mmCIF file of C-alpha atoms in Angstrom:
data_model
loop_
_atom_site.group_PDB
_atom_site.id
_atom_site.type_symbol
_atom_site.label_atom_id
_atom_site.label_comp_id
_atom_site.label_asym_id
_atom_site.label_seq_id
_atom_site.Cartn_x
_atom_site.Cartn_y
_atom_site.Cartn_z
ATOM 1 C CA UNK A 1147 5.391 -17.926 16.302
ATOM 2 C CA UNK A 1148 6.887 -14.357 16.759
ATOM 3 C CA UNK A 1149 5.843 -12.085 13.946
ATOM 4 C CA UNK A 1150 7.612 -11.776 11.342
ATOM 5 C CA UNK A 1151 9.726 -8.364 10.580
ATOM 6 C CA UNK A 1152 9.413 -6.969 6.968
ATOM 7 C CA UNK A 1153 11.335 -4.026 5.592
ATOM 8 C CA UNK A 1154 10.148 -2.965 1.651
ATOM 9 C CA UNK A 1155 11.349 0.168 0.362
ATOM 10 C CA UNK A 1156 10.036 1.254 -2.812
ATOM 11 C CA UNK A 1157 11.402 4.259 -5.046
ATOM 12 C CA UNK A 1158 8.385 5.859 -7.397
ATOM 13 C CA UNK A 1159 9.360 8.414 -9.408
ATOM 14 C CA UNK A 1160 6.877 11.717 -10.699
ATOM 15 C CA UNK A 1161 7.180 13.853 -12.857
ATOM 16 C CA UNK A 1162 6.184 16.650 -10.211
ATOM 17 C CA UNK A 1163 7.647 18.856 -7.736
ATOM 18 C CA UNK A 1164 8.049 17.891 -4.707
ATOM 19 C CA UNK A 1165 5.602 20.158 -2.778
ATOM 20 C CA UNK A 1166 2.431 18.153 -5.183
ATOM 21 C CA UNK A 1167 3.702 15.079 -4.174
ATOM 22 C CA UNK A 1168 3.876 15.843 -0.586
ATOM 23 C CA UNK A 1169 0.384 17.786 -0.828
ATOM 24 C CA UNK A 1170 -0.872 14.009 -1.693
ATOM 25 C CA UNK A 1171 0.681 11.615 0.430
ATOM 26 C CA UNK A 1172 -0.172 13.961 3.784
ATOM 27 C CA UNK A 1173 -3.768 13.649 2.764
ATOM 28 C CA UNK A 1174 -4.178 10.298 4.384
ATOM 29 C CA UNK A 1175 -8.307 10.604 3.868
ATOM 30 C CA UNK A 1176 -8.013 10.808 -0.013
ATOM 31 C CA UNK A 1177 -6.022 8.006 -0.724
ATOM 32 C CA UNK A 1178 -8.954 5.396 -1.450
ATOM 33 C CA UNK A 1179 -9.596 7.987 -3.532
ATOM 34 C CA UNK A 1180 -6.635 7.929 -5.770
ATOM 35 C CA UNK A 1181 -5.446 5.323 -4.905
ATOM 36 C CA UNK A 1182 -8.331 2.724 -4.953
ATOM 37 C CA UNK A 1183 -6.793 -0.259 -6.122
ATOM 38 C CA UNK A 1184 -5.172 -0.646 -2.287
ATOM 39 C CA UNK A 1185 -7.174 1.225 -0.519
ATOM 40 C CA UNK A 1186 -10.730 0.159 0.653
ATOM 41 C CA UNK A 1187 -11.362 3.081 3.236
ATOM 42 C CA UNK A 1188 -9.442 5.542 5.509
ATOM 43 C CA UNK A 1189 -11.317 8.124 8.187
ATOM 44 C CA UNK A 1190 -9.510 10.180 10.684
ATOM 45 C CA UNK A 1191 -9.600 8.761 14.678
ATOM 46 C CA UNK A 1192 -8.306 11.286 16.061
ATOM 47 C CA UNK A 1193 -6.853 15.145 14.365
ATOM 48 C CA UNK A 1194 -3.043 16.790 14.394
ATOM 49 C CA UNK A 1195 -1.895 18.231 17.711
ATOM 50 C CA UNK A 1196 -1.543 21.988 17.272
ATOM 51 C CA UNK A 1197 2.326 21.051 15.799
ATOM 52 C CA UNK A 1198 0.774 19.147 12.919
ATOM 53 C CA UNK A 1199 1.782 15.722 14.493
ATOM 54 C CA UNK A 1200 -0.414 12.782 16.177
ATOM 55 C CA UNK A 1201 -3.664 12.493 13.630
ATOM 56 C CA UNK A 1202 -3.794 9.204 13.748
ATOM 57 C CA UNK A 1203 -6.511 7.597 10.606
ATOM 58 C CA UNK A 1204 -7.978 3.999 10.987
ATOM 59 C CA UNK A 1205 -7.312 2.556 7.450
ATOM 60 C CA UNK A 1206 -8.428 -0.805 5.735
ATOM 61 C CA UNK A 1207 -6.446 -1.949 2.893
ATOM 62 C CA UNK A 1208 -6.396 -4.748 0.165
ATOM 63 C CA UNK A 1209 -3.595 -6.176 -2.405
ATOM 64 C CA UNK A 1210 -4.271 -9.011 -4.346
ATOM 65 C CA UNK A 1211 -4.213 -12.167 -1.864
ATOM 66 C CA UNK A 1212 -7.428 -13.452 -0.795
ATOM 67 C CA UNK A 1213 -7.353 -11.100 2.484
ATOM 68 C CA UNK A 1214 -7.825 -7.391 3.468
ATOM 69 C CA UNK A 1215 -5.681 -5.708 5.893
ATOM 70 C CA UNK A 1216 -6.538 -3.324 8.916
ATOM 71 C CA UNK A 1217 -5.080 -0.939 10.779
ATOM 72 C CA UNK A 1218 -4.465 2.538 12.886
ATOM 73 C CA UNK A 1219 -1.461 5.118 11.339
ATOM 74 C CA UNK A 1220 -0.854 8.132 13.710
ATOM 75 C CA UNK A 1221 1.837 11.223 11.952
ATOM 76 C CA UNK A 1222 4.687 10.700 13.539
ATOM 77 C CA UNK A 1223 6.938 13.484 12.477
ATOM 78 C CA UNK A 1224 6.956 15.312 9.227
ATOM 79 C CA UNK A 1225 9.310 17.756 7.149
ATOM 80 C CA UNK A 1226 7.205 19.879 5.113
ATOM 81 C CA UNK A 1227 7.677 18.817 1.536
ATOM 82 C CA UNK A 1228 10.260 16.494 2.561
ATOM 83 C CA UNK A 1229 8.922 13.669 4.909
ATOM 84 C CA UNK A 1230 6.230 11.985 6.116
ATOM 85 C CA UNK A 1231 6.635 9.220 8.733
ATOM 86 C CA UNK A 1232 4.024 7.099 10.837
ATOM 87 C CA UNK A 1233 3.431 4.385 12.943
ATOM 88 C CA UNK A 1234 1.465 1.443 12.621
ATOM 89 C CA UNK A 1235 -0.766 -0.484 14.487
ATOM 90 C CA UNK A 1236 -3.558 -3.294 14.357
ATOM 91 C CA UNK A 1237 -2.934 -6.021 11.590
ATOM 92 C CA UNK A 1238 0.531 -4.116 10.903
ATOM 93 C CA UNK A 1239 3.056 -2.926 13.284
ATOM 94 C CA UNK A 1240 6.026 -0.924 13.259
ATOM 95 C CA UNK A 1241 6.653 2.245 10.769
ATOM 96 C CA UNK A 1242 6.442 3.761 7.427
ATOM 97 C CA UNK A 1243 8.365 6.942 5.740
ATOM 98 C CA UNK A 1244 7.913 8.748 2.864
ATOM 99 C CA UNK A 1245 11.037 10.827 1.856
ATOM 100 C CA UNK A 1246 11.222 13.099 -1.130
ATOM 101 C CA UNK A 1247 13.717 14.388 -3.038
ATOM 102 C CA UNK A 1248 14.199 16.667 -6.332
ATOM 103 C CA UNK A 1249 15.533 15.351 -8.946
ATOM 104 C CA UNK A 1250 15.555 18.104 -11.845
ATOM 105 C CA UNK A 1251 11.805 18.197 -13.129
ATOM 106 C CA UNK A 1252 11.090 14.957 -11.368
ATOM 107 C CA UNK A 1253 10.207 13.928 -7.983
ATOM 108 C CA UNK A 1254 12.035 10.962 -6.191
ATOM 109 C CA UNK A 1255 9.412 9.799 -3.741
ATOM 110 C CA UNK A 1256 11.409 6.212 -1.388
ATOM 111 C CA UNK A 1257 8.731 4.860 1.253
ATOM 112 C CA UNK A 1258 10.365 2.436 3.871
ATOM 113 C CA UNK A 1259 7.974 0.133 5.301
ATOM 114 C CA UNK A 1260 9.113 -1.902 8.345
ATOM 115 C CA UNK A 1261 6.238 -3.793 9.545
ATOM 116 C CA UNK A 1262 5.571 -7.025 11.479
ATOM 117 C CA UNK A 1263 2.666 -8.546 10.564
ATOM 118 C CA UNK A 1264 -0.214 -9.148 13.391
ATOM 119 C CA UNK A 1265 -3.298 -10.618 12.066
ATOM 120 C CA UNK A 1266 -3.167 -14.073 13.719
ATOM 121 C CA UNK A 1267 -4.261 -16.299 10.446
ATOM 122 C CA UNK A 1268 -1.457 -14.411 8.495
ATOM 123 C CA UNK A 1269 1.753 -15.027 10.876
ATOM 124 C CA UNK A 1270 1.452 -17.990 10.894
ATOM 125 C CA UNK A 1271 2.301 -18.729 7.192
ATOM 126 C CA UNK A 1272 5.027 -15.599 7.206
ATOM 127 C CA UNK A 1273 7.859 -18.080 6.646
ATOM 128 C CA UNK A 1274 6.851 -20.012 3.638
ATOM 129 C CA UNK A 1275 4.706 -17.035 2.174
ATOM 130 C CA UNK A 1276 7.143 -14.102 2.649
ATOM 131 C CA UNK A 1277 7.886 -13.758 -1.369
ATOM 132 C CA UNK A 1278 4.123 -13.846 -1.921
ATOM 133 C CA UNK A 1279 3.826 -10.852 0.824
ATOM 134 C CA UNK A 1280 6.803 -9.621 -1.006
ATOM 135 C CA UNK A 1281 4.898 -9.419 -3.840
ATOM 136 C CA UNK A 1282 2.164 -8.434 -3.156
ATOM 137 C CA UNK A 1283 3.710 -5.821 -1.657
ATOM 138 C CA UNK A 1284 5.794 -4.699 -4.995
ATOM 139 C CA UNK A 1285 1.814 -5.070 -6.764
ATOM 140 C CA UNK A 1286 0.476 -2.661 -4.547
ATOM 141 C CA UNK A 1287 2.787 0.154 -4.737
ATOM 142 C CA UNK A 1288 3.429 -0.199 -8.250
ATOM 143 C CA UNK A 1289 -0.256 0.818 -7.960
ATOM 144 C CA UNK A 1290 0.073 3.628 -5.899
ATOM 145 C CA UNK A 1291 3.184 4.995 -7.976
ATOM 146 C CA UNK A 1292 0.603 5.051 -11.398
ATOM 147 C CA UNK A 1293 -1.998 6.524 -9.147
ATOM 148 C CA UNK A 1294 -0.462 9.165 -7.564
ATOM 149 C CA UNK A 1295 1.137 10.444 -11.238
ATOM 150 C CA UNK A 1296 -2.675 10.591 -12.278
ATOM 151 C CA UNK A 1297 -3.779 12.625 -9.705
ATOM 152 C CA UNK A 1298 -0.806 14.943 -9.884
ATOM 153 C CA UNK A 1299 -2.394 15.440 -12.935
ATOM 154 C CA UNK A 1300 -5.966 15.687 -11.898
ATOM 155 C CA UNK A 1301 -4.776 18.730 -9.408
ATOM 156 C CA UNK A 1302 -2.620 20.737 -12.277
ATOM 157 C CA UNK A 1303 -5.967 20.495 -14.617
ATOM 158 C CA UNK A 1304 -7.780 23.788 -14.737
ATOM 159 C CA UNK A 1305 -10.668 23.056 -16.733
ATOM 160 C CA UNK A 1306 -13.258 20.260 -16.072
ATOM 161 C CA UNK A 1307 -12.275 18.812 -20.186
ATOM 162 C CA UNK A 1308 -8.760 18.706 -18.903
ATOM 163 C CA UNK A 1309 -10.006 17.131 -16.019
ATOM 164 C CA UNK A 1310 -12.163 13.759 -18.005
ATOM 165 C CA UNK A 1311 -9.080 13.449 -19.983
ATOM 166 C CA UNK A 1312 -7.063 12.320 -17.282
ATOM 167 C CA UNK A 1313 -7.864 8.327 -17.345
ATOM 168 C CA UNK A 1314 -8.861 6.661 -14.082
ATOM 169 C CA UNK A 1315 -6.714 5.126 -11.272
ATOM 170 C CA UNK A 1316 -6.407 1.358 -11.387
ATOM 171 C CA UNK A 1317 -9.557 -0.087 -10.049
ATOM 172 C CA UNK A 1318 -9.250 -2.287 -6.714
ATOM 173 C CA UNK A 1319 -8.607 -5.920 -8.434
ATOM 174 C CA UNK A 1320 -10.205 -9.489 -7.559
ATOM 175 C CA UNK A 1321 -7.856 -11.605 -5.635
ATOM 176 C CA UNK A 1322 -6.130 -14.049 -6.769
ATOM 177 C CA UNK A 1323 -6.200 -16.040 -3.753
ATOM 178 C CA UNK A 1324 -9.163 -18.426 -5.410
ATOM 179 C CA UNK A 1325 -7.475 -19.039 -8.371
ATOM 180 C CA UNK A 1326 -4.253 -19.922 -6.048
ATOM 181 C CA UNK A 1327 -6.119 -22.110 -3.919
ATOM 182 C CA UNK A 1328 -7.906 -23.712 -6.744
ATOM 183 C CA UNK A 1329 -4.471 -24.239 -7.862
ATOM 184 C CA UNK A 1330 -3.308 -25.844 -5.020
ATOM 185 C CA UNK A 1331 -6.225 -28.262 -4.493
ATOM 186 C CA UNK A 1332 -6.056 -29.677 -8.163
ATOM 187 C CA UNK A 1333 -2.013 -30.034 -7.280
ATOM 188 C CA UNK A 1334 -2.679 -31.880 -4.221
ATOM 189 C CA UNK A 1335 -5.337 -34.220 -5.835
ATOM 190 C CA UNK A 1336 -3.308 -34.605 -8.427
ATOM 191 C CA UNK A 1337 -0.794 -35.706 -6.413
ATOM 192 C CA UNK A 1338 -2.771 -38.080 -4.624
ATOM 193 C CA UNK A 1339 -3.953 -39.485 -7.874
ATOM 194 C CA UNK A 1340 0.088 -40.318 -8.926
ATOM 195 C CA UNK A 1341 0.699 -41.911 -5.432
ATOM 196 C CA UNK A 1342 -2.431 -44.424 -5.143
ATOM 197 C CA UNK A 1343 -1.472 -45.756 -8.718
ATOM 198 C CA UNK A 1344 2.616 -45.974 -7.943
ATOM 199 C CA UNK A 1345 0.914 -48.427 -4.640
#
């Protein structure tokens, strides 16, 4: 079965300047710190070239489904304070692009994520699981928007006391997978019992 394309568009509104938002998003190594609900690890495999492009990060993430995803992201394009494009390879193959625009005191950050799932165990179920994969992505991005707003507040804080007043970002969420599997197993057992009674 060929991998299915997923095209997700997420729009975040943050009460911040474009440079504030861009600086956090451009630092892919800090994602596990400010977005821990999703990013488990991020480390540099290759530094950027002289033009600032080509940096490769090894990234490991999860949502609320019972699996983790591992991929390498390469910075393919960058327009300071307004655009970042990465190419992904690993459990995802494709690209992601952040585009920023100022709207008064708000920054609108639009993320386009156009990928194929390359993880064999997930590829087998893409046709039936697409709505669940989409919900998982939406959940992850909602945590990201909330977490980025908190990180910007931390960056703006000028004293330890101010930083201490800022809540921690949402933590990793236990997978709902075991609950979903248990529900599915219980439903199958009930269907079997009803079938046995009817015969």
